[in-house]
Coordinates of C-alpha atoms in Angstrom, one line a residue:
Chain A
X1 CA 57.3 97.6 64.8
X2 CA 57.7 100.4 67.3
X3 CA 54.9 99.1 69.3
X4 CA 56.7 95.8 69.5
X5 CA 59.7 97.5 71.0
X6 CA 57.4 99.3 73.4
X7 CA 55.9 96.1 74.6
X8 CA 59.2 94.3 75.0
X9 CA 60.5 97.2 77.1
X10 CA 57.3 97.2 79.1
X11 CA 57.8 93.4 79.7
X12 CA 61.4 93.9 80.8
X13 CA 60.3 96.6 83.2
X14 CA 57.6 94.3 84.5
X15 CA 60.2 91.6 85.2
X16 CA 62.5 94.0 86.9
X17 CA 59.6 95.1 89.2
X18 CA 58.8 91.4 90.0
X19 CA 62.5 90.8 90.7
X20 CA 62.7 93.7 93.1
X21 CA 59.4 92.7 94.7
X22 CA 60.6 89.1 95.3
X23 CA 64.0 89.9 96.6
X24 CA 62.5 92.5 98.9
X25 CA 59.7 90.4 100.2
X26 CA 62.1 87.6 101.0
X27 CA 63.3 89.7 103.8
X28 CA 60.9 90.3 106.5
X29 CA 62.5 92.4 109.2
X30 CA 60.6 93.2 112.3
X31 CA 61.7 96.7 113.2
X32 CA 62.3 97.4 116.8
X33 CA 61.8 100.8 118.4
X34 CA 64.5 101.8 120.9
X35 CA 62.5 103.3 123.7
X36 CA 63.8 106.1 125.9
X37 CA 62.4 105.6 129.4
X38 CA 60.2 108.4 130.7
X39 CA 62.2 111.3 132.1
X40 CA 65.5 110.1 130.7
X41 CA 67.6 112.1 128.4
X42 CA 68.1 110.9 124.8
X43 CA 71.2 108.9 124.2
X44 CA 74.2 111.2 123.4
X45 CA 74.9 109.4 120.2
X46 CA 72.3 107.3 118.5
X47 CA 74.1 104.0 118.0
X48 CA 71.2 102.6 116.0
X49 CA 71.1 105.0 113.1
X50 CA 73.4 103.0 110.8
X51 CA 72.8 99.7 112.6
X52 CA 69.0 99.4 112.1
X53 CA 67.4 97.8 115.1
X54 CA 65.3 94.7 114.3
X55 CA 64.0 91.8 116.3
X56 CA 66.1 89.5 114.0
X57 CA 69.3 91.4 114.7
X58 CA 68.6 91.4 118.4
X59 CA 68.0 87.6 118.5
X60 CA 71.2 87.1 116.5
X61 CA 73.1 89.3 118.9
X62 CA 71.8 87.3 121.8
X63 CA 72.9 84.0 120.2
X64 CA 76.4 85.4 119.7
X65 CA 76.5 86.8 123.3
X66 CA 75.8 83.3 124.7
X67 CA 78.1 81.4 122.3
X68 CA 81.4 79.9 123.5
X69 CA 82.6 79.7 119.9
X70 CA 83.6 83.3 120.1
X71 CA 86.5 82.0 122.3
X72 CA 89.6 79.9 121.4
X73 CA 88.7 76.9 123.5
X74 CA 85.0 77.2 122.9
X75 CA 84.3 77.5 126.6
X76 CA 84.2 81.2 127.3
X77 CA 81.2 83.3 126.1
X78 CA 80.4 86.9 126.8
X79 CA 77.9 85.6 129.3
X80 CA 80.7 83.7 131.2
X81 CA 81.8 87.1 132.6
X82 CA 78.5 89.0 132.2
X83 CA 75.7 87.0 133.9
X84 CA 72.1 88.2 133.8
X85 CA 71.3 87.4 137.4
X86 CA 74.2 89.7 138.4
X87 CA 72.9 92.5 136.1
X88 CA 75.4 91.2 133.5
X89 CA 78.4 91.6 135.8
X90 CA 80.5 88.6 137.0
X91 CA 78.9 87.4 140.2
X92 CA 81.2 87.4 143.2
X93 CA 84.4 87.8 141.1
X94 CA 86.9 90.6 141.6
X95 CA 88.6 89.4 138.4
X96 CA 87.0 87.1 135.8
X97 CA 88.3 83.8 134.3
X98 CA 89.5 83.9 130.7
X99 CA 90.8 80.9 128.7
X100 CA 93.7 78.8 129.9
X101 CA 93.2 79.7 133.6
X102 CA 93.9 83.3 132.9
X103 CA 92.4 86.2 134.8
X104 CA 91.2 89.6 133.6
X105 CA 93.0 92.6 135.0
X106 CA 89.8 94.5 135.9
X107 CA 86.4 93.8 137.4
X108 CA 83.7 92.9 134.8
X109 CA 81.2 95.7 135.0
X110 CA 77.4 95.3 134.9
X111 CA 76.1 95.8 131.3
X112 CA 73.1 98.1 131.2
X113 CA 72.0 101.3 129.6
X114 CA 75.1 101.1 127.4
X115 CA 73.3 103.2 124.7
X116 CA 73.7 106.2 127.0
X117 CA 77.5 105.8 127.5
X118 CA 80.0 107.8 125.6
X119 CA 82.9 105.4 126.1
X120 CA 83.4 101.9 127.3
X121 CA 85.7 100.0 129.8
X122 CA 86.9 101.5 133.1
X123 CA 89.4 103.7 131.3
X124 CA 87.1 104.6 128.4
X125 CA 89.5 103.0 125.9
X126 CA 86.7 101.9 123.7
X127 CA 85.1 104.6 121.6
X128 CA 82.1 102.8 120.1
X129 CA 79.9 99.9 121.3
X130 CA 80.2 98.2 118.0
X131 CA 84.0 97.7 118.3
X132 CA 83.9 96.8 122.0
X133 CA 83.6 93.0 121.4
X134 CA 86.9 93.0 119.6
X135 CA 88.6 93.6 122.9
X136 CA 87.4 90.5 124.8
X137 CA 87.4 88.3 121.7
X138 CA 91.1 88.9 121.0
X139 CA 92.5 89.4 124.5
X140 CA 94.7 86.5 125.6
X141 CA 93.3 86.6 129.1
X142 CA 89.7 86.7 128.0
X143 CA 88.5 84.8 124.9
X144 CA 92.0 84.5 123.3
X145 CA 90.6 84.1 119.7
X146 CA 91.1 85.8 116.4
X147 CA 88.4 87.5 114.6
X148 CA 88.8 85.6 111.3
X149 CA 88.7 82.2 113.2
X150 CA 85.4 83.3 114.9
X151 CA 83.9 84.1 111.6
X152 CA 85.1 80.7 110.1
X153 CA 83.5 78.9 113.0
X154 CA 80.1 80.6 112.9
X155 CA 80.0 80.4 109.1
X156 CA 79.9 76.6 109.4
X157 CA 76.7 76.7 111.4
X158 CA 73.6 76.6 109.3
X159 CA 71.5 78.2 112.0
X160 CA 73.8 81.3 111.9
X161 CA 73.4 81.4 108.1
X162 CA 69.7 81.5 108.6
X163 CA 69.8 84.1 111.3
X164 CA 72.2 86.4 109.4
X165 CA 69.9 86.2 106.4
X166 CA 66.9 87.1 108.6
X167 CA 68.8 90.0 110.2
X168 CA 70.7 91.4 107.2
X169 CA 69.0 90.1 104.1
X170 CA 71.5 87.5 102.9
X171 CA 73.7 84.8 104.3
X172 CA 77.0 86.8 104.2
X173 CA 78.6 86.6 107.7
X174 CA 81.0 89.6 107.9
X175 CA 82.8 91.1 110.9
X176 CA 80.6 94.2 110.7
X177 CA 77.4 92.3 110.7
X178 CA 78.5 90.2 113.7
X179 CA 79.6 93.2 115.6
X180 CA 76.4 95.1 114.8
X181 CA 74.3 92.2 115.9
X182 CA 76.1 92.0 119.2
X183 CA 75.5 95.7 119.6
X184 CA 71.8 95.3 119.0
X185 CA 71.7 92.9 122.0
X186 CA 74.0 94.7 124.4
X187 CA 72.7 98.2 123.4
X188 CA 69.2 97.0 124.3
X189 CA 70.0 95.9 127.8
X190 CA 68.0 98.7 129.4
X191 CA 67.3 98.7 133.1
X192 CA 64.7 101.3 134.0
X193 CA 62.3 99.6 136.3
X194 CA 63.7 99.7 139.8
X195 CA 61.8 101.0 142.8
X196 CA 63.6 104.3 142.3
X197 CA 62.1 104.5 138.8
X198 CA 58.7 103.6 140.1
X199 CA 58.9 106.3 142.7
X200 CA 59.9 108.8 140.0
X201 CA 57.0 107.7 137.9
X202 CA 54.6 108.1 140.8
X203 CA 53.9 104.4 141.0
X204 CA 55.5 103.8 144.4
X205 CA 56.8 105.6 147.5
X206 CA 60.2 105.5 149.3
X207 CA 60.1 104.5 152.9
X208 CA 61.3 107.1 155.4
X209 CA 64.7 105.3 155.6
X210 CA 65.1 105.3 151.8
X211 CA 64.0 108.9 151.5
X212 CA 66.7 110.1 154.0
X213 CA 69.2 107.9 152.2
X214 CA 68.2 109.6 148.9
X215 CA 68.8 113.1 150.5
X216 CA 72.3 112.0 151.6
X217 CA 73.0 110.6 148.2
X218 CA 72.1 113.9 146.5
X219 CA 74.5 115.7 148.8
X220 CA 77.5 113.5 148.5
X221 CA 77.2 111.3 145.6
X222 CA 74.9 112.6 142.8
X223 CA 77.5 115.0 141.4
X224 CA 79.3 112.1 139.8
X225 CA 76.7 109.3 140.0
X226 CA 74.3 111.6 138.2
X227 CA 70.6 110.7 137.9
X228 CA 68.8 109.2 136.2
X229 CA 71.6 107.0 134.8
X230 CA 73.7 107.3 138.0
X231 CA 76.8 108.2 136.0
X232 CA 77.8 111.4 134.2
X233 CA 80.1 109.4 131.9
X234 CA 83.2 111.4 133.1
X235 CA 86.5 110.1 134.3
X236 CA 87.3 110.8 138.0
X237 CA 89.7 109.8 140.7
X238 CA 87.7 108.9 143.7
X239 CA 90.7 108.5 145.9
X240 CA 91.7 104.8 145.7
X241 CA 95.3 103.8 146.0
X242 CA 97.3 102.4 143.1
X243 CA 96.6 98.7 143.0
X244 CA 99.0 95.8 142.8
X245 CA 98.7 95.7 139.0
X246 CA 99.7 99.4 138.8
X247 CA 96.5 100.2 137.0
X248 CA 96.7 104.0 136.3
X249 CA 93.3 104.0 134.5
X250 CA 92.5 106.8 132.1
X251 CA 96.1 108.1 132.0
X252 CA 97.2 105.0 130.0
X253 CA 94.8 106.0 127.3
X254 CA 95.0 109.8 127.3
X255 CA 98.7 109.9 128.0
X256 CA 98.0 112.7 130.4
X257 CA 99.5 112.8 133.9
X258 CA 96.5 114.6 135.3
X259 CA 94.4 111.6 134.4
X260 CA 96.3 109.2 136.6
X261 CA 94.0 107.0 138.6
X262 CA 90.9 108.3 137.0
X263 CA 88.3 105.8 136.1
X264 CA 84.9 106.0 134.3
X265 CA 82.2 106.8 136.9
X266 CA 80.2 103.6 137.0
X267 CA 76.4 103.6 137.1
X268 CA 75.0 102.6 140.5
X269 CA 71.9 100.9 139.0
X270 CA 71.6 97.3 140.2
X271 CA 74.6 98.0 142.5
X272 CA 73.4 95.5 145.1
X273 CA 73.9 92.8 142.5
X274 CA 77.2 93.7 141.0
X275 CA 79.6 93.2 143.9
X276 CA 82.5 93.2 144.3
X277 CA 83.1 96.9 143.7
X278 CA 85.5 99.3 142.0
X279 CA 87.7 98.7 138.9
X280 CA 89.6 95.9 140.6
X281 CA 86.7 94.6 142.7
X282 CA 88.6 95.0 146.0
X283 CA 85.6 96.2 148.0
X284 CA 83.2 93.4 148.7
X285 CA 80.1 95.1 150.2
X286 CA 78.3 98.4 150.0
X287 CA 79.2 98.8 153.7
X288 CA 82.9 98.7 152.7
X289 CA 82.2 101.2 149.9
X290 CA 80.6 103.7 152.2
X291 CA 83.4 103.2 154.7
X292 CA 85.9 103.9 152.0
X293 CA 84.2 107.2 151.1
X294 CA 84.0 108.1 154.8
X295 CA 87.5 107.1 155.9
X296 CA 89.9 105.9 153.2
X297 CA 90.0 108.5 150.4
X298 CA 93.7 109.1 149.7
X299 CA 93.8 112.9 149.8
X300 CA 97.5 113.0 149.0
X301 CA 96.8 112.3 145.3
X302 CA 97.0 115.3 143.1
X303 CA 94.4 114.0 140.6
X304 CA 91.8 113.4 143.4
X305 CA 88.5 114.9 142.4
X306 CA 88.1 118.3 144.1
X307 CA 84.6 117.3 145.3
X308 CA 86.1 114.6 147.5
X309 CA 88.8 116.6 149.1
X310 CA 86.6 117.5 152.0
X311 CA 86.0 114.6 154.3
X312 CA 82.5 113.0 154.0
X313 CA 81.1 112.7 157.5
X314 CA 78.2 110.2 157.8
X315 CA 76.9 108.6 161.0
X316 CA 76.3 104.9 161.1
X317 CA 72.6 105.6 160.7
X318 CA 73.1 107.8 157.6
X319 CA 75.3 105.1 156.2
X320 CA 72.5 102.5 156.6
X321 CA 70.0 104.8 155.1
X322 CA 72.3 105.5 152.1
X323 CA 72.5 101.7 151.5
X324 CA 68.7 101.4 151.8
X325 CA 68.5 104.0 149.0
X326 CA 71.1 102.2 146.9
X327 CA 69.0 99.1 147.2
X328 CA 66.1 100.8 145.5
X329 CA 68.2 100.9 142.3
X330 CA 67.8 97.1 142.0
X331 CA 65.7 96.2 139.0
X332 CA 64.4 92.7 139.4
X333 CA 62.5 92.8 136.1
X334 CA 65.8 93.4 134.3
X335 CA 67.5 90.4 135.7
X336 CA 64.5 88.2 135.2
X337 CA 63.7 89.5 131.7
X338 CA 63.3 86.4 129.5
X339 CA 64.2 88.4 126.4
X340 CA 67.7 88.7 127.6
X341 CA 68.0 85.0 128.6
X342 CA 69.5 82.5 126.2
X343 CA 66.4 80.4 125.7
X344 CA 63.7 83.0 126.1
X345 CA 62.2 85.0 123.2
Chain B
X1 CA 41.8 103.4 71.3
X2 CA 44.2 104.6 68.6
X3 CA 44.6 107.9 70.2
X4 CA 45.4 106.3 73.5
X5 CA 48.1 104.2 71.8
X6 CA 49.5 107.3 70.3
X7 CA 49.7 109.1 73.6
X8 CA 51.5 106.1 75.2
X9 CA 53.9 106.1 72.3
X10 CA 54.5 109.8 72.6
X11 CA 55.1 109.4 76.3
X12 CA 57.6 106.6 75.7
X13 CA 59.6 108.7 73.2
X14 CA 59.7 111.6 75.6
X15 CA 61.2 109.4 78.2
X16 CA 63.8 108.0 75.7
X17 CA 64.7 111.5 74.7
X18 CA 65.0 112.6 78.2
X19 CA 67.3 109.8 79.2
X20 CA 69.4 110.2 76.1
X21 CA 69.7 113.8 76.9
X22 CA 70.8 113.0 80.4
X23 CA 73.5 110.6 79.2
X24 CA 74.8 113.1 76.6
X25 CA 74.8 115.9 79.1
X26 CA 76.7 114.0 81.7
X27 CA 79.2 113.0 79.1
X28 CA 79.8 116.5 78.2
X29 CA 80.2 117.6 81.8
X30 CA 82.2 114.7 83.1
X31 CA 86.0 115.1 82.6
X32 CA 87.6 111.9 81.4
X33 CA 91.2 112.0 82.7
X34 CA 92.5 108.9 84.5
X35 CA 95.3 108.5 87.0
X36 CA 96.8 105.4 88.4
X37 CA 99.0 105.6 91.5
X38 CA 101.2 102.7 92.5
X39 CA 103.4 102.4 95.5
X40 CA 106.7 100.7 95.7
X41 CA 109.0 100.3 98.7
X42 CA 112.7 100.7 98.8
X43 CA 115.6 100.5 101.3
X44 CA 118.9 102.1 100.3
X45 CA 117.6 102.5 96.8
X46 CA 116.9 98.7 96.5
X47 CA 113.4 97.3 96.2
X48 CA 112.3 96.1 99.7
X49 CA 112.4 92.3 100.1
X50 CA 110.4 91.1 103.1
X51 CA 111.8 88.5 105.5
X52 CA 115.2 87.6 104.0
X53 CA 117.2 90.7 103.1
X54 CA 119.3 92.2 105.8
X55 CA 119.6 96.0 105.7
X56 CA 121.8 98.5 107.5
X57 CA 120.7 102.0 108.7
X58 CA 122.6 105.2 109.3
X59 CA 123.2 104.2 112.9
X60 CA 125.0 101.2 111.5
X61 CA 122.3 98.9 112.8
X62 CA 121.3 95.8 110.8
X63 CA 117.6 94.9 110.5
X64 CA 115.1 92.8 108.5
X65 CA 111.6 93.8 107.6
X66 CA 108.8 91.2 107.9
X67 CA 105.7 93.4 107.5
X68 CA 104.8 96.8 106.1
X69 CA 101.2 98.0 105.9
X70 CA 99.7 101.5 106.0
X71 CA 96.7 103.6 105.0
X72 CA 96.6 106.4 102.5
X73 CA 93.6 108.6 101.7
X74 CA 92.5 112.0 100.4
X75 CA 94.5 112.0 97.2
X76 CA 94.5 115.3 95.5
X77 CA 96.0 116.9 92.4
X78 CA 96.7 120.6 93.0
X79 CA 94.3 120.4 96.0
X80 CA 91.5 119.0 93.8
X81 CA 90.1 115.9 95.4
X82 CA 90.4 112.7 93.3
X83 CA 87.6 110.2 93.0
X84 CA 88.2 106.4 93.1
X85 CA 85.6 103.6 92.7
X86 CA 87.7 101.5 95.1
X87 CA 86.7 103.6 98.1
X88 CA 88.2 106.3 100.3
X89 CA 91.2 104.4 101.7
X90 CA 94.1 102.5 100.1
X91 CA 95.5 99.9 102.5
X92 CA 99.0 99.3 101.2
X93 CA 100.6 96.0 102.1
X94 CA 104.1 95.3 101.0
X95 CA 103.3 91.6 100.9
X96 CA 101.1 92.2 97.8
X97 CA 102.6 92.1 94.3
X98 CA 101.2 95.5 93.5
X99 CA 99.6 98.3 95.5
X100 CA 97.6 100.5 93.2
X101 CA 94.6 102.9 93.3
X102 CA 92.9 104.3 90.2
X103 CA 91.2 107.6 89.9
X104 CA 88.9 108.7 87.1
X105 CA 86.9 111.8 85.9
X106 CA 89.9 114.1 86.3
X107 CA 90.0 117.4 84.3
X108 CA 92.7 117.4 81.7
X109 CA 95.6 119.5 82.5
X110 CA 99.1 119.5 83.9
X111 CA 99.3 119.6 87.7
X112 CA 102.2 120.8 89.8
X113 CA 101.5 118.7 92.9
X114 CA 100.1 115.4 94.2
X115 CA 99.1 115.2 97.8
X116 CA 97.5 112.6 100.1
X117 CA 97.3 111.8 103.8
X118 CA 98.8 109.0 105.8
X119 CA 96.3 107.5 108.3
X120 CA 92.6 107.2 108.8
X121 CA 90.6 110.4 109.2
X122 CA 89.4 111.0 112.8
X123 CA 85.7 110.4 112.2
X124 CA 86.4 107.0 110.7
X125 CA 88.4 106.1 113.9
X126 CA 85.3 106.3 116.0
X127 CA 82.3 105.3 113.8
X128 CA 82.1 101.7 114.9
X129 CA 82.5 98.5 112.9
X130 CA 83.5 99.1 109.3
X131 CA 84.1 97.2 106.1
X132 CA 86.5 97.2 103.2
X133 CA 90.0 98.6 103.8
X134 CA 88.8 99.5 107.4
X135 CA 87.5 96.0 108.3
X136 CA 89.1 95.0 111.6
X137 CA 89.9 91.7 109.9
X138 CA 92.8 93.6 108.2
X139 CA 94.5 93.6 111.6
X140 CA 95.0 97.3 111.6
X141 CA 92.6 98.1 114.4
X142 CA 93.7 98.5 118.1
X143 CA 91.2 96.3 119.9
X144 CA 92.2 97.5 123.4
X145 CA 92.3 101.2 122.6
X146 CA 89.9 102.0 119.8
X147 CA 91.5 103.5 116.7
X148 CA 93.4 102.4 113.6
X149 CA 97.0 101.6 113.3
X150 CA 97.9 104.0 110.5
X151 CA 101.3 102.6 109.8
X152 CA 102.6 99.1 110.7
X153 CA 106.2 98.2 110.3
X154 CA 107.5 94.9 111.8
X155 CA 110.9 93.2 111.6
X156 CA 113.8 92.1 113.7
X157 CA 117.2 93.6 114.6
X158 CA 120.0 92.4 116.8
X159 CA 120.1 95.9 118.1
X160 CA 116.5 95.7 119.4
X161 CA 116.3 95.2 123.2
X162 CA 112.7 94.0 122.7
X163 CA 111.5 90.4 123.2
X164 CA 113.0 88.2 120.5
X165 CA 114.8 91.2 119.0
X166 CA 111.6 92.4 117.7
X167 CA 111.3 95.7 115.8
X168 CA 107.7 96.9 115.9
X169 CA 106.2 100.2 115.0
X170 CA 102.4 100.4 115.2
X171 CA 101.9 104.1 114.6
X172 CA 98.5 105.8 114.9
X173 CA 96.4 108.1 117.0
X174 CA 93.6 110.5 116.1
X175 CA 93.0 112.4 119.3
X176 CA 94.3 115.9 120.2
X177 CA 98.0 116.1 120.6
X178 CA 98.5 112.5 119.7
X179 CA 97.0 112.9 116.3
X180 CA 99.3 111.5 113.6
X181 CA 97.3 112.0 110.4
X182 CA 100.0 113.5 108.1
X183 CA 99.5 115.3 104.9
X184 CA 102.1 114.6 102.3
X185 CA 102.6 116.9 99.4
X186 CA 104.7 115.7 96.5
X187 CA 106.0 117.6 93.5
X188 CA 107.4 116.0 90.4
X189 CA 111.0 116.6 89.6
X190 CA 112.7 116.2 86.2
X191 CA 116.1 114.8 85.4
X192 CA 117.7 118.1 86.1
X193 CA 116.1 118.4 89.5
X194 CA 113.6 121.1 88.4
X195 CA 109.9 121.0 89.3
X196 CA 108.0 119.3 86.5
X197 CA 104.3 118.9 86.0
X198 CA 102.1 115.8 86.3
X199 CA 100.1 115.6 83.0
X200 CA 96.6 114.3 82.8
X201 CA 95.3 114.1 79.2
X202 CA 92.3 112.7 77.5
X203 CA 91.7 109.0 77.6
X204 CA 95.3 108.1 78.3
X205 CA 95.9 107.0 81.8
X206 CA 98.7 108.7 83.7
X207 CA 100.7 106.4 85.9
X208 CA 102.5 107.8 88.9
X209 CA 104.8 105.6 90.9
X210 CA 105.5 106.7 94.5
X211 CA 108.4 105.2 96.4
X212 CA 108.4 104.8 100.1
X213 CA 112.0 104.9 101.3
X214 CA 112.3 103.0 104.5
X215 CA 115.8 104.4 105.4
X216 CA 114.1 107.6 106.4
X217 CA 113.1 106.1 109.7
X218 CA 116.6 105.9 110.9
X219 CA 118.4 108.7 109.2
X220 CA 120.9 110.7 111.1
X221 CA 119.4 112.9 113.8
X222 CA 116.4 110.6 114.2
X223 CA 115.8 107.7 116.6
X224 CA 118.0 104.6 116.4
X225 CA 116.5 101.0 116.7
X226 CA 118.4 100.6 119.9
X227 CA 116.8 103.6 121.4
X228 CA 113.3 102.8 120.1
X229 CA 112.8 99.2 119.1
X230 CA 109.1 99.0 119.9
X231 CA 106.2 101.5 119.8
X232 CA 102.7 100.1 119.7
X233 CA 100.4 102.8 121.0
X234 CA 99.6 106.5 120.3
X235 CA 101.5 109.1 122.1
X236 CA 104.7 111.2 122.2
X237 CA 107.0 108.3 121.2
X238 CA 104.8 107.5 118.2
X239 CA 104.8 111.1 117.1
X240 CA 108.6 111.2 117.3
X241 CA 109.0 108.1 115.1
X242 CA 106.3 109.3 112.7
X243 CA 108.0 112.7 112.2
X244 CA 109.8 110.9 109.3
X245 CA 106.4 110.5 107.4
X246 CA 106.9 113.8 105.7
X247 CA 110.2 112.7 104.1
X248 CA 109.2 109.0 103.5
X249 CA 107.6 109.4 100.1
X250 CA 108.8 110.6 96.8
X251 CA 107.6 110.5 93.2
X252 CA 109.6 107.8 91.4
X253 CA 108.2 108.0 87.9
X254 CA 105.4 109.4 85.8
X255 CA 104.2 107.7 82.6
X256 CA 101.6 109.0 80.4
X257 CA 100.4 106.2 78.0

C-alpha cells in the first residue's frame, strides 16, 4: 500500500520534471556578452542586469527601431531621425520631421555608446535608456502615438509574436518587454573602432597633422569632451546665445537658475558625420564650430563654464589640425555594420 | 533488494516529516491578522462624482472633477511595514468602483496609527521600464521628463485661465528640493474625538476606510484655482499645491468583522 503511494508520488515528480524540462527547452536564448572595448571604463550603471542581453532581444529591438508602426501615421520610425550612415543622427537636418509636417525642437543626436551615459537628451531629462522611447513615441511633433495603440498594432503581427516569444519566453507583448528590447538594440550601438581607437590600441599611427591636432584638443577641449568617450556626461554652458525657441536646456529640468543654457556635453565620436551641430543644429560645419569656440563664446552669460571664460586663441593652421584630429574619430565599421542595418543579421 | 526498498521508504518518510514540520512551524510563526484598506473620495462631505457634479471651494470658485488618480505605498501600522500580495504600490483611480488593498500576516493587537506615503519612491522613479501599477500604460509617467506623476487631478473651472478652462494638477518629483513623496500618518478617532485604536484580531479582517477630502486643495490660505489652474511638472509650484497632502486624508471608519 505504502509502496503504491511512494510510486505514484515518484511518478508525479517525474511528470513535473518533464514539464519543467519541456517548457524550459522550448526557449532557446542565445546570450550576448556586452563587451567593454579595451581601455574603456565600465559603464556607470549596468543597464543589462535586469534586462538580460540576448541575440533574440537585440533582433527584436532592431525590428522595433526600424518599424513605422510605432508612430501614429505609420510613417515615422526611430530610424527616420536616427540614420545609420549618419552615425544614427539625422543627416543634414538641424531639426527633424515628425508626423503631420511637424518639427522637433532640437537636433537629433548621434546614437552610440549609450550604455555609458548617465542621462539622455540634450537636457538630461530622461533618466534611463529603457524609458527613453516613451518620449519620441508620444511626442506630438515626433511619432505622435499612444503607447497602448502601439502595443495593439504590434500584437496583431504574428512575426512579432514569434519574436517576443523567442526573446522573452512567451508571446506576451507588454510595454516593459517592448522597451527592454529597444534598449537591447540602442544600448548595443557601440562605436569603438575609429582611427583614434586603432592608434590607442597600437594598430595605427596619427599623421603629424593629426598628432598636433590631438595636442590642441587635449589643451582646449578634453576637459569636457573627455576621452575615451569624448564626453564627461556633465551639463555645461559652452557659451551659445539663447535660441529663437528660448531653449534654456538643463534649467527647465532641474528648475535651477544656474543651469540656464547648460546642455549635456555631446560625444565627439563620428562628429564628421553628425552635422549640423549643437542642440539646435545651427552650426553646419566643424570649421564653424571651431570659429565659434575661437570668436563667438558669449562671455556675458553668468552660467558660462569657467574653463571657457578665457579666450581660445588658435591659428588657422591649428584649427585645421584640430579638425584633422576630429576626423580620426569617424568609425566607418560602425556605420557599415550589418548587424545594425534593418536587413542584416 | 528488500533492504534497499526499506531505505528508500525511510528516506521518503523523513522527507514527508521534514516538510510537515516546515508547514507546522511556519504556521506557528506566521501571524494571521488581516487588514483591508479602501479609499473613498469626498468633496464638502459628499461622495465625489466625476464629470457631472459642480463643486464650490473656499474661494467661492466652482469646478468639476474629471479625473483623480494617485499612488500610495509603504503602508504601516505603528511603523510596522505591512505586506500585500498585490505589490508595493496601490494606484488609486476614482473612476473605479472600489479602490482597495489587502494586507495579511499581521500580528494581532491594537494599533494606534496607520501610515503610508503618497507617491513613488525615488529608486522606482529611475529604474527603467516597469510593470503592474507602475506600467507606463497607466498614463502616470512623464515621458518628456522621466519620473512618475504621483497625484493626478483633472477637471474644469470657469475660474481657470488655462486653455478650455482646464484645471490640471499633475504633481510629482523625486529629486532633491523638488521631491514630493509625502508621509501621511493617520490616527483613529472615536465619536467623542478621542484617539482610538485600530484593532487587528485573529482571522477576522479589519476594514479601514480612508477618505480623501478634495476641498483641502483650496481651503483658505491656500492657492485658488484662479491663481493656479495648471501645474504639470515638478518644482516649487507643485510643492506649494502638494502642501495640502498632509491634510488630505482621514480615517472614515473602522470595521472589525
